[in-house]
PDB file of C-alpha atoms in Angstrom:
ATOM      1  CA  MET A 905       0.000   0.000   0.000  1.00  0.00           C
ATOM      2  CA  ASN A 906       1.448   3.360  -0.971  1.00  0.00           C
ATOM      3  CA  SER A 907       1.561   6.314   1.410  1.00  0.00           C
ATOM      4  CA  SER A 908      -1.160   8.244  -0.449  1.00  0.00           C
ATOM      5  CA  ASP A 909      -3.656   5.374  -0.085  1.00  0.00           C
ATOM      6  CA  PHE A 910      -2.721   4.934   3.569  1.00  0.00           C
ATOM      7  CA  GLU A 911      -3.266   8.641   4.256  1.00  0.00           C
ATOM      8  CA  PHE A 912      -6.631   8.551   2.453  1.00  0.00           C
ATOM      9  CA  LEU A 913      -7.880   5.580   4.495  1.00  0.00           C
ATOM     10  CA  SER A 914      -6.497   6.796   7.816  1.00  0.00           C
ATOM     11  CA  SER A 915      -8.131  10.207   7.269  1.00  0.00           C
ATOM     12  CA  LEU A 916     -11.437   8.534   6.378  1.00  0.00           C
ATOM     13  CA  LEU A 917     -11.338   6.392   9.519  1.00  0.00           C
ATOM     14  CA  TYR A 918     -10.461   9.351  11.734  1.00  0.00           C
ATOM     15  CA  LYS A 919     -13.428  11.355  10.431  1.00  0.00           C
ATOM     16  CA  GLN A 920     -15.786   8.390  10.715  1.00  0.00           C
ATOM     17  CA  SER A 921     -14.781   6.990  14.100  1.00  0.00           C
ATOM     18  CA  GLY A 922     -11.990   8.981  15.728  1.00  0.00           C
ATOM     19  CA  LEU A 923      -9.611   6.045  15.234  1.00  0.00           C
ATOM     20  CA  VAL A 924      -5.997   7.173  14.903  1.00  0.00           C
ATOM     21  CA  LEU A 925      -3.829   5.025  12.634  1.00  0.00           C
ATOM     22  CA  THR A 926      -0.102   5.680  12.560  1.00  0.00           C
ATOM     23  CA  PRO A 927       2.018   4.518   9.590  1.00  0.00           C
ATOM     24  CA  ASP A 928       3.334   1.551  11.569  1.00  0.00           C
ATOM     25  CA  LYS A 929      -0.240   0.183  11.642  1.00  0.00           C
ATOM     26  CA  GLY A 930      -0.406  -0.182   7.870  1.00  0.00           C
ATOM     27  CA  TYR A 931      -0.404  -3.961   8.296  1.00  0.00           C
ATOM     28  CA  LEU A 932      -3.775  -3.679  10.109  1.00  0.00           C
ATOM     29  CA  LEU A 933      -5.295  -2.014   7.074  1.00  0.00           C
ATOM     30  CA  GLU A 934      -3.857  -4.712   4.824  1.00  0.00           C
ATOM     31  CA  THR A 935      -5.117  -7.548   7.043  1.00  0.00           C
ATOM     32  CA  ARG A 936      -8.584  -6.233   7.824  1.00  0.00           C
ATOM     33  CA  LEU A 937      -9.516  -4.600   4.537  1.00  0.00           C
ATOM     34  CA  GLN A 938      -8.655  -7.420   2.128  1.00  0.00           C
ATOM     35  CA  PRO A 939     -11.848  -9.312   3.137  1.00  0.00           C
ATOM     36  CA  VAL A 940     -13.798  -6.040   2.783  1.00  0.00           C
ATOM     37  CA  ALA A 941     -12.495  -5.618  -0.754  1.00  0.00           C
ATOM     38  CA  ARG A 942     -13.542  -9.160  -1.703  1.00  0.00           C
ATOM     39  CA  SER A 943     -17.009  -8.777  -0.156  1.00  0.00           C
ATOM     40  CA  HIS A 944     -17.601  -5.671  -2.291  1.00  0.00           C
ATOM     41  CA  GLY A 945     -16.360  -7.284  -5.524  1.00  0.00           C
ATOM     42  CA  LEU A 946     -13.079  -5.384  -5.500  1.00  0.00           C
ATOM     43  CA  SER A 947      -9.705  -6.982  -6.126  1.00  0.00           C
ATOM     44  CA  SER A 948      -7.538  -4.976  -3.732  1.00  0.00           C
ATOM     45  CA  ILE A 949      -7.252  -2.204  -1.159  1.00  0.00           C
ATOM     46  CA  GLU A 950      -6.040   0.019  -3.984  1.00  0.00           C
ATOM     47  CA  GLN A 951      -9.407  -0.538  -5.693  1.00  0.00           C
ATOM     48  CA  ILE A 952     -11.200   0.402  -2.464  1.00  0.00           C
ATOM     49  CA  VAL A 953      -9.370   3.721  -2.427  1.00  0.00           C
ATOM     50  CA  SER A 954      -9.918   4.280  -6.144  1.00  0.00           C
ATOM     51  CA  THR A 955     -13.651   3.631  -5.737  1.00  0.00           C
ATOM     52  CA  LEU A 956     -13.983   6.023  -2.809  1.00  0.00           C
ATOM     53  CA  ARG A 957     -11.945   8.732  -4.510  1.00  0.00           C
ATOM     54  CA  SER A 958     -14.394   8.679  -7.404  1.00  0.00           C
ATOM     55  CA  ARG A 959     -17.626   8.489  -5.388  1.00  0.00           C
ATOM     56  CA  ARG A 960     -18.907   8.174  -1.841  1.00  0.00           C
ATOM     57  CA  ASP A 961     -20.114   4.612  -1.256  1.00  0.00           C
ATOM     58  CA  GLU A 962     -21.737   4.539   2.201  1.00  0.00           C
ATOM     59  CA  LYS A 963     -21.935   0.747   2.345  1.00  0.00           C
ATOM     60  CA  LEU A 964     -18.245   0.466   1.576  1.00  0.00           C
ATOM     61  CA  VAL A 965     -17.364   3.203   4.079  1.00  0.00           C
ATOM     62  CA  ASN A 966     -19.412   1.439   6.768  1.00  0.00           C
ATOM     63  CA  SER A 967     -17.740  -1.896   5.995  1.00  0.00           C
ATOM     64  CA  ILE A 968     -14.305  -0.307   6.328  1.00  0.00           C
ATOM     65  CA  THR A 969     -15.270   1.337   9.612  1.00  0.00           C
ATOM     66  CA  ASP A 970     -16.735  -1.907  10.960  1.00  0.00           C
ATOM     67  CA  ALA A 971     -13.623  -3.868  10.030  1.00  0.00           C
ATOM     68  CA  MET A 972     -11.205  -1.413  11.601  1.00  0.00           C
ATOM     69  CA  THR A 973     -13.130  -0.618  14.798  1.00  0.00           C
ATOM     70  CA  THR A 974     -14.042  -4.171  15.795  1.00  0.00           C
ATOM     71  CA  ASN A 975     -12.051  -4.880  18.953  1.00  0.00           C
ATOM     72  CA  GLU A 976     -11.604  -7.899  21.159  1.00  0.00           C
ATOM     73  CA  SER A 977     -13.955  -8.379  24.085  1.00  0.00           C
ATOM     74  CA  LEU A 978     -14.387 -11.080  26.691  1.00  0.00           C
ATOM     75  CA  PHE A 979     -16.631 -11.872  29.627  1.00  0.00           C
ATOM     76  CA  PHE A 980     -15.701 -10.220  32.950  1.00  0.00           C
ATOM     77  CA  ARG A 981     -12.679  -8.583  31.349  1.00  0.00           C
ATOM     78  CA  ASP A 982     -10.093  -7.589  33.971  1.00  0.00           C
ATOM     79  CA  ARG A 983     -12.532  -8.795  36.678  1.00  0.00           C
ATOM     80  CA  THR A 984     -11.848  -5.853  39.055  1.00  0.00           C
ATOM     81  CA  PRO A 985     -14.454  -3.494  37.483  1.00  0.00           C
ATOM     82  CA  PHE A 986     -17.161  -6.113  37.959  1.00  0.00           C
ATOM     83  CA  ASP A 987     -16.146  -6.709  41.578  1.00  0.00           C
ATOM     84  CA  GLN A 988     -16.265  -2.933  42.139  1.00  0.00           C
ATOM     85  CA  PHE A 989     -19.652  -2.792  40.449  1.00  0.00           C
ATOM     86  CA  LYS A 990     -20.976  -5.462  42.803  1.00  0.00           C
ATOM     87  CA  THR A 991     -19.387  -4.373  46.080  1.00  0.00           C
ATOM     88  CA  VAL A 992     -18.946  -0.594  45.783  1.00  0.00           C
ATOM     89  CA  VAL A 993     -21.127   0.986  43.120  1.00  0.00           C
ATOM     90  CA  LEU A 994     -24.378  -0.941  43.479  1.00  0.00           C
ATOM     91  CA  PRO A 995     -24.544  -0.613  47.287  1.00  0.00           C
ATOM     92  CA  SER A 996     -23.960   3.128  46.927  1.00  0.00           C
ATOM     93  CA  LEU A 997     -26.667   3.537  44.286  1.00  0.00           C
ATOM     94  CA  LEU A 998     -29.149   1.289  46.073  1.00  0.00           C
ATOM     95  CA  GLN A 999     -28.931   3.736  48.925  1.00  0.00           C
ATOM     96  CA  SER A1000     -28.944   6.977  46.943  1.00  0.00           C
ATOM     97  CA  ARG A1001     -31.644   5.819  44.475  1.00  0.00           C
ATOM     98  CA  ALA A1002     -33.916   4.235  47.098  1.00  0.00           C
ATOM     99  CA  ALA A1003     -36.720   6.702  46.405  1.00  0.00           C
ATOM    100  CA  LYS A1004     -36.978   6.223  42.643  1.00  0.00           C
ATOM    101  CA  LYS A1005     -35.694   2.601  42.497  1.00  0.00           C
ATOM    102  CA  SER A1006     -34.188   3.079  39.078  1.00  0.00           C
ATOM    103  CA  ILE A1007     -30.643   2.707  37.708  1.00  0.00           C
ATOM    104  CA  ARG A1008     -29.469   3.249  34.131  1.00  0.00           C
ATOM    105  CA  ILE A1009     -26.199   1.805  32.824  1.00  0.00           C
ATOM    106  CA  TRP A1010     -24.416   2.563  29.555  1.00  0.00           C
ATOM    107  CA  SER A1011     -21.928   0.090  28.105  1.00  0.00           C
ATOM    108  CA  ALA A1012     -20.200   2.152  25.409  1.00  0.00           C
ATOM    109  CA  ALA A1013     -18.248   0.521  22.563  1.00  0.00           C
ATOM    110  CA  CYS A1014     -19.615  -2.845  23.702  1.00  0.00           C
ATOM    111  CA  SER A1015     -18.277  -4.828  20.724  1.00  0.00           C
ATOM    112  CA  SER A1016     -19.854  -8.318  20.692  1.00  0.00           C
ATOM    113  CA  GLY A1017     -21.691  -7.814  23.977  1.00  0.00           C
ATOM    114  CA  GLN A1018     -19.645  -9.613  26.625  1.00  0.00           C
ATOM    115  CA  GLU A1019     -19.381  -6.562  28.889  1.00  0.00           C
ATOM    116  CA  PRO A1020     -23.096  -5.706  29.164  1.00  0.00           C
ATOM    117  CA  TYR A1021     -24.016  -9.369  29.455  1.00  0.00           C
ATOM    118  CA  SER A1022     -21.461  -9.777  32.255  1.00  0.00           C
ATOM    119  CA  LEU A1023     -23.186  -6.907  34.058  1.00  0.00           C
ATOM    120  CA  SER A1024     -26.554  -8.570  33.466  1.00  0.00           C
ATOM    121  CA  MET A1025     -25.358 -11.796  35.045  1.00  0.00           C
ATOM    122  CA  VAL A1026     -24.033  -9.905  38.070  1.00  0.00           C
ATOM    123  CA  LEU A1027     -27.417  -8.194  38.434  1.00  0.00           C
ATOM    124  CA  ASP A1028     -29.322 -11.439  38.078  1.00  0.00           C
ATOM    125  CA  GLU A1029     -27.180 -13.004  40.796  1.00  0.00           C
ATOM    126  CA  LEU A1030     -28.233 -10.090  43.032  1.00  0.00           C
ATOM    127  CA  ALA A1031     -31.897 -10.232  42.026  1.00  0.00           C
ATOM    128  CA  SER A1032     -33.147 -10.562  45.610  1.00  0.00           C
ATOM    129  CA  ARG A1033     -31.632  -7.175  46.454  1.00  0.00           C
ATOM    130  CA  LEU A1034     -33.156  -5.555  43.383  1.00  0.00           C
ATOM    131  CA  THR A1035     -36.786  -6.591  43.851  1.00  0.00           C
ATOM    132  CA  GLY A1036     -38.965  -3.682  42.777  1.00  0.00           C
ATOM    133  CA  TRP A1037     -36.097  -1.918  41.019  1.00  0.00           C
ATOM    134  CA  ARG A1038     -35.837  -1.033  37.330  1.00  0.00           C
ATOM    135  CA  VAL A1039     -32.300  -1.516  36.042  1.00  0.00           C
ATOM    136  CA  GLU A1040     -31.776  -0.597  32.397  1.00  0.00           C
ATOM    137  CA  ILE A1041     -28.636  -1.448  30.432  1.00  0.00           C
ATOM    138  CA  ILE A1042     -28.040   0.356  27.131  1.00  0.00           C
ATOM    139  CA  ALA A1043     -25.153  -1.101  25.113  1.00  0.00           C
ATOM    140  CA  THR A1044     -23.835   0.697  22.053  1.00  0.00           C
ATOM    141  CA  ASP A1045     -21.267   0.125  19.346  1.00  0.00           C
ATOM    142  CA  ILE A1046     -20.358   1.811  16.073  1.00  0.00           C
ATOM    143  CA  SER A1047     -20.334  -1.507  14.216  1.00  0.00           C
ATOM    144  CA  THR A1048     -23.604  -2.720  12.701  1.00  0.00           C
ATOM    145  CA  GLU A1049     -22.198  -6.234  12.538  1.00  0.00           C
ATOM    146  CA  MET A1050     -21.149  -6.258  16.201  1.00  0.00           C
ATOM    147  CA  VAL A1051     -24.509  -4.934  17.400  1.00  0.00           C
ATOM    148  CA  ALA A1052     -26.340  -7.682  15.479  1.00  0.00           C
ATOM    149  CA  ARG A1053     -23.979 -10.304  16.836  1.00  0.00           C
ATOM    150  CA  ALA A1054     -24.321  -9.044  20.400  1.00  0.00           C
ATOM    151  CA  ARG A1055     -28.119  -9.147  20.173  1.00  0.00           C
ATOM    152  CA  SER A1056     -27.968 -12.812  19.169  1.00  0.00           C
ATOM    153  CA  GLY A1057     -26.107 -13.757  22.369  1.00  0.00           C
ATOM    154  CA  ILE A1058     -24.336 -16.593  20.559  1.00  0.00           C
ATOM    155  CA  TYR A1059     -20.688 -17.279  21.362  1.00  0.00           C
ATOM    156  CA  SER A1060     -18.050 -19.807  20.400  1.00  0.00           C
ATOM    157  CA  GLN A1061     -16.494 -22.355  22.729  1.00  0.00           C
ATOM    158  CA  PHE A1062     -13.330 -20.239  22.749  1.00  0.00           C
ATOM    159  CA  GLU A1063     -15.247 -17.093  23.754  1.00  0.00           C
ATOM    160  CA  VAL A1064     -17.116 -18.665  26.668  1.00  0.00           C
ATOM    161  CA  GLN A1065     -13.890 -20.130  28.004  1.00  0.00           C
ATOM    162  CA  ARG A1066     -12.335 -16.671  28.352  1.00  0.00           C
ATOM    163  CA  GLY A1067     -13.229 -15.026  31.662  1.00  0.00           C
ATOM    164  CA  LEU A1068     -16.609 -16.687  32.174  1.00  0.00           C
ATOM    165  CA  PRO A1069     -16.856 -18.722  35.415  1.00  0.00           C
ATOM    166  CA  VAL A1070     -18.021 -22.253  34.678  1.00  0.00           C
ATOM    167  CA  GLN A1071     -20.957 -21.975  37.097  1.00  0.00           C
ATOM    168  CA  LEU A1072     -22.308 -19.013  35.099  1.00  0.00           C
ATOM    169  CA  LEU A1073     -21.784 -20.869  31.823  1.00  0.00           C
ATOM    170  CA  VAL A1074     -23.857 -23.773  33.125  1.00  0.00           C
ATOM    171  CA  LYS A1075     -26.531 -21.499  34.592  1.00  0.00           C
ATOM    172  CA  TYR A1076     -27.020 -19.005  31.764  1.00  0.00           C
ATOM    173  CA  PHE A1077     -26.004 -20.712  28.488  1.00  0.00           C
ATOM    174  CA  GLN A1078     -27.396 -23.510  26.351  1.00  0.00           C
ATOM    175  CA  GLN A1079     -24.961 -25.453  24.172  1.00  0.00           C
ATOM    176  CA  ASP A1080     -25.742 -25.975  20.494  1.00  0.00           C
ATOM    177  CA  GLY A1081     -22.906 -27.875  18.835  1.00  0.00           C
ATOM    178  CA  ASP A1082     -19.778 -25.754  19.131  1.00  0.00           C
ATOM    179  CA  ARG A1083     -21.823 -22.637  19.962  1.00  0.00           C
ATOM    180  CA  TRP A1084     -23.324 -21.370  23.197  1.00  0.00           C
ATOM    181  CA  GLN A1085     -26.588 -19.413  23.348  1.00  0.00           C
ATOM    182  CA  LEU A1086     -27.097 -16.998  26.237  1.00  0.00           C
ATOM    183  CA  SER A1087     -30.444 -17.342  28.008  1.00  0.00           C
ATOM    184  CA  GLU A1088     -33.301 -15.142  26.845  1.00  0.00           C
ATOM    185  CA  LYS A1089     -33.684 -13.743  30.362  1.00  0.00           C
ATOM    186  CA  ILE A1090     -30.168 -12.284  30.312  1.00  0.00           C
ATOM    187  CA  ARG A1091     -30.466 -11.097  26.697  1.00  0.00           C
ATOM    188  CA  ARG A1092     -33.662  -9.210  27.522  1.00  0.00           C
ATOM    189  CA  MET A1093     -31.835  -7.209  30.191  1.00  0.00           C
ATOM    190  CA  VAL A1094     -29.761  -5.379  27.558  1.00  0.00           C
ATOM    191  CA  THR A1095     -30.893  -2.987  24.821  1.00  0.00           C
ATOM    192  CA  PHE A1096     -28.370  -2.736  21.982  1.00  0.00           C
ATOM    193  CA  ARG A1097     -28.078   0.311  19.736  1.00  0.00           C
ATOM    194  CA  GLU A1098     -25.723   1.509  17.046  1.00  0.00           C
ATOM    195  CA  PHE A1099     -23.953   4.633  18.230  1.00  0.00           C
ATOM    196  CA  ASN A1100     -20.788   6.473  17.268  1.00  0.00           C
ATOM    197  CA  LEU A1101     -18.965   7.974  20.255  1.00  0.00           C
ATOM    198  CA  LEU A1102     -18.142  11.021  18.142  1.00  0.00           C
ATOM    199  CA  GLN A1103     -21.856  11.847  18.094  1.00  0.00           C
ATOM    200  CA  ASP A1104     -23.798  13.800  20.699  1.00  0.00           C
ATOM    201  CA  PRO A1105     -24.972  11.267  23.334  1.00  0.00           C
ATOM    202  CA  ARG A1106     -27.966  13.294  24.512  1.00  0.00           C
ATOM    203  CA  ALA A1107     -30.363  11.045  22.598  1.00  0.00           C
ATOM    204  CA  LEU A1108     -29.333   8.161  24.870  1.00  0.00           C
ATOM    205  CA  GLY A1109     -30.554   9.907  28.032  1.00  0.00           C
ATOM    206  CA  THR A1110     -28.927  10.219  31.458  1.00  0.00           C
ATOM    207  CA  PHE A1111     -27.009   7.408  33.152  1.00  0.00           C
ATOM    208  CA  ASP A1112     -25.979   6.473  36.671  1.00  0.00           C
ATOM    209  CA  ILE A1113     -23.092   4.270  35.500  1.00  0.00           C
ATOM    210  CA  VAL A1114     -21.058   4.454  32.289  1.00  0.00           C
ATOM    211  CA  PHE A1115     -18.607   1.774  31.146  1.00  0.00           C
ATOM    212  CA  CYS A1116     -16.341   3.255  28.473  1.00  0.00           C
ATOM    213  CA  ARG A1117     -13.431   0.865  28.734  1.00  0.00           C
ATOM    214  CA  ASN A1118     -10.538   0.181  26.374  1.00  0.00           C
ATOM    215  CA  VAL A1119     -11.735   2.499  23.621  1.00  0.00           C
ATOM    216  CA  LEU A1120     -10.136   5.877  24.429  1.00  0.00           C
ATOM    217  CA  ILE A1121      -6.715   4.327  23.804  1.00  0.00           C
ATOM    218  CA  TYR A1122      -7.495   4.429  20.068  1.00  0.00           C
ATOM    219  CA  PHE A1123      -8.224   8.177  20.050  1.00  0.00           C
ATOM    220  CA  ASP A1124      -6.060  11.262  19.989  1.00  0.00           C
ATOM    221  CA  GLN A1125      -6.139  13.712  22.901  1.00  0.00           C
ATOM    222  CA  GLU A1126      -8.780  16.014  21.431  1.00  0.00           C
ATOM    223  CA  THR A1127     -11.134  13.138  20.588  1.00  0.00           C
ATOM    224  CA  LYS A1128     -10.694  11.698  24.086  1.00  0.00           C
ATOM    225  CA  ARG A1129     -11.630  15.072  25.548  1.00  0.00           C
ATOM    226  CA  LYS A1130     -14.686  15.361  23.298  1.00  0.00           C
ATOM    227  CA  VAL A1131     -15.929  11.876  24.215  1.00  0.00           C
ATOM    228  CA  LEU A1132     -15.382  12.338  27.961  1.00  0.00           C
ATOM    229  CA  GLU A1133     -17.064  15.723  28.032  1.00  0.00           C
ATOM    230  CA  GLY A1134     -20.022  14.303  26.120  1.00  0.00           C
ATOM    231  CA  VAL A1135     -20.282  11.535  28.707  1.00  0.00           C
ATOM    232  CA  SER A1136     -20.018  14.097  31.520  1.00  0.00           C
ATOM    233  CA  ARG A1137     -23.193  15.797  30.288  1.00  0.00           C
ATOM    234  CA  GLN A1138     -25.131  12.512  30.383  1.00  0.00           C
ATOM    235  CA  ILE A1139     -24.007  11.114  33.737  1.00  0.00           C
ATOM    236  CA  ALA A1140     -25.688  11.815  37.070  1.00  0.00           C
ATOM    237  CA  PRO A1141     -23.737  14.151  39.410  1.00  0.00           C
ATOM    238  CA  ASP A1142     -23.109  11.199  41.757  1.00  0.00           C
ATOM    239  CA  GLY A1143     -22.723   8.663  38.950  1.00  0.00           C
ATOM    240  CA  TYR A1144     -19.746   6.466  38.125  1.00  0.00           C
ATOM    241  CA  LEU A1145     -17.531   6.204  35.044  1.00  0.00           C
ATOM    242  CA  TYR A1146     -15.328   3.195  34.312  1.00  0.00           C
ATOM    243  CA  LEU A1147     -12.296   3.450  32.018  1.00  0.00           C
ATOM    244  CA  GLY A1148      -9.802   0.773  30.989  1.00  0.00           C
ATOM    245  CA  GLY A1149      -6.641   0.080  32.944  1.00  0.00           C
ATOM    246  CA  ALA A1150      -4.484   2.015  30.456  1.00  0.00           C
ATOM    247  CA  GLU A1151      -6.865   4.993  30.315  1.00  0.00           C
ATOM    248  CA  THR A1152      -7.267   8.093  32.469  1.00  0.00           C
ATOM    249  CA  VAL A1153      -8.989  11.478  32.604  1.00  0.00           C
ATOM    250  CA  ILE A1154      -5.872  13.192  33.955  1.00  0.00           C
ATOM    251  CA  SER A1155      -4.598  15.954  31.643  1.00  0.00           C
ATOM    252  CA  ILE A1156      -7.568  15.343  29.324  1.00  0.00           C
ATOM    253  CA  THR A1157     -10.603  16.802  31.083  1.00  0.00           C
ATOM    254  CA  ASP A1158     -11.500  18.288  34.460  1.00  0.00           C
ATOM    255  CA  LYS A1159     -15.075  16.984  34.235  1.00  0.00           C
ATOM    256  CA  PHE A1160     -14.173  13.778  36.127  1.00  0.00           C
ATOM    257  CA  GLN A1161     -12.012  12.901  39.097  1.00  0.00           C
ATOM    258  CA  PRO A1162     -10.649   9.502  40.197  1.00  0.00           C
ATOM    259  CA  VAL A1163     -12.484   7.657  42.964  1.00  0.00           C
ATOM    260  CA  LYS A1164      -9.978   7.302  45.775  1.00  0.00           C
ATOM    261  CA  GLY A1165      -8.795   3.729  46.257  1.00  0.00           C
ATOM    262  CA  GLN A1166     -10.742   2.393  43.242  1.00  0.00           C
ATOM    263  CA  ARG A1167      -8.602   1.844  40.162  1.00  0.00           C
ATOM    264  CA  GLY A1168     -10.263   2.738  36.879  1.00  0.00           C
ATOM    265  CA  MET A1169     -13.305   4.378  38.515  1.00  0.00           C
ATOM    266  CA  TYR A1170     -14.196   8.063  38.186  1.00  0.00           C
ATOM    267  CA  GLN A1171     -16.973  10.413  39.245  1.00  0.00           C
ATOM    268  CA  PRO A1172     -18.083  13.785  37.915  1.00  0.00           C
ATOM    269  CA  THR A1173     -16.016  16.530  39.493  1.00  0.00           C
ATOM    270  CA  ALA A1174     -18.013  17.863  42.414  1.00  0.00           C
ATOM    271  CA  LYS A1175     -19.261  21.396  41.912  1.00  0.00           C
ATOM    272  CA  GLU A1176     -19.055  23.892  44.704  1.00  0.00           C
ATOM    273  CA  GLY A1177     -21.372  22.820  47.519  1.00  0.00           C
ATOM    274  CA  GLN A1178     -21.489  19.197  46.324  1.00  0.00           C
ATOM    275  CA  LYS A1179     -19.738  16.141  47.659  1.00  0.00           C
ATOM    276  CA  ALA A1180     -18.738  13.008  45.767  1.00  0.00           C
ATOM    277  CA  ALA A1181     -20.590   9.804  46.709  1.00  0.00           C
ATOM    278  CA  ILE A1182     -17.395   8.137  47.899  1.00  0.00           C
TER     279      ILE A1182
END
């Protein structure tokens, strides 16, 4: 791939998704876009670029974006956030939301759905404490293909072996050959939507908890700031934000502050006269 084609594709991806591709990642374009070319009847990545230089093909653009923004996910990834969710965040919100008995959770950039479904299983295990409560999980991803796959709740043997405790596999999944189907009860707990994090999130409503993990690492500083400040407008003043282990708000935005003693957890910066929940 020549440098002109690389620059064209990297610019397209940045405008579409905020993804930053440096020249050393050219191999990713080669690997992921060859199947896209074939699926659109094109012989090469060069033909993809030639086609898009001559006319805007939305289906082709969406296929490129899907291919390059699809990231790995697994059940109970990094475990600690889910333990915090169970032992720190939920007890706090069950107390502060006792009057309205309602909690809204956003799983942003959810990929194939393992994160929101992990949260659903945690909530189902705590069902006796949530009697009478309405807990809503909205899971979003930029990829049409990933959203459809997540809705299906079907995973390979390899995927269910990664991070998923065997007792939860037995309890919540039904085996069908070399595939595992998540129970309808757990699937119904999550609403999946296509959403680009570069867009204004106001249409999604306000949330008490936002998981936005392992996605900011693909953005430049300005895009990170834009995404975090958009989230800050949609999160309750005493809500909680989760970022990935390699991500932080420090030197990016002053809209959030770390939760003391809780790695990867943040809360909206308290305004004058307010106190953080923890």
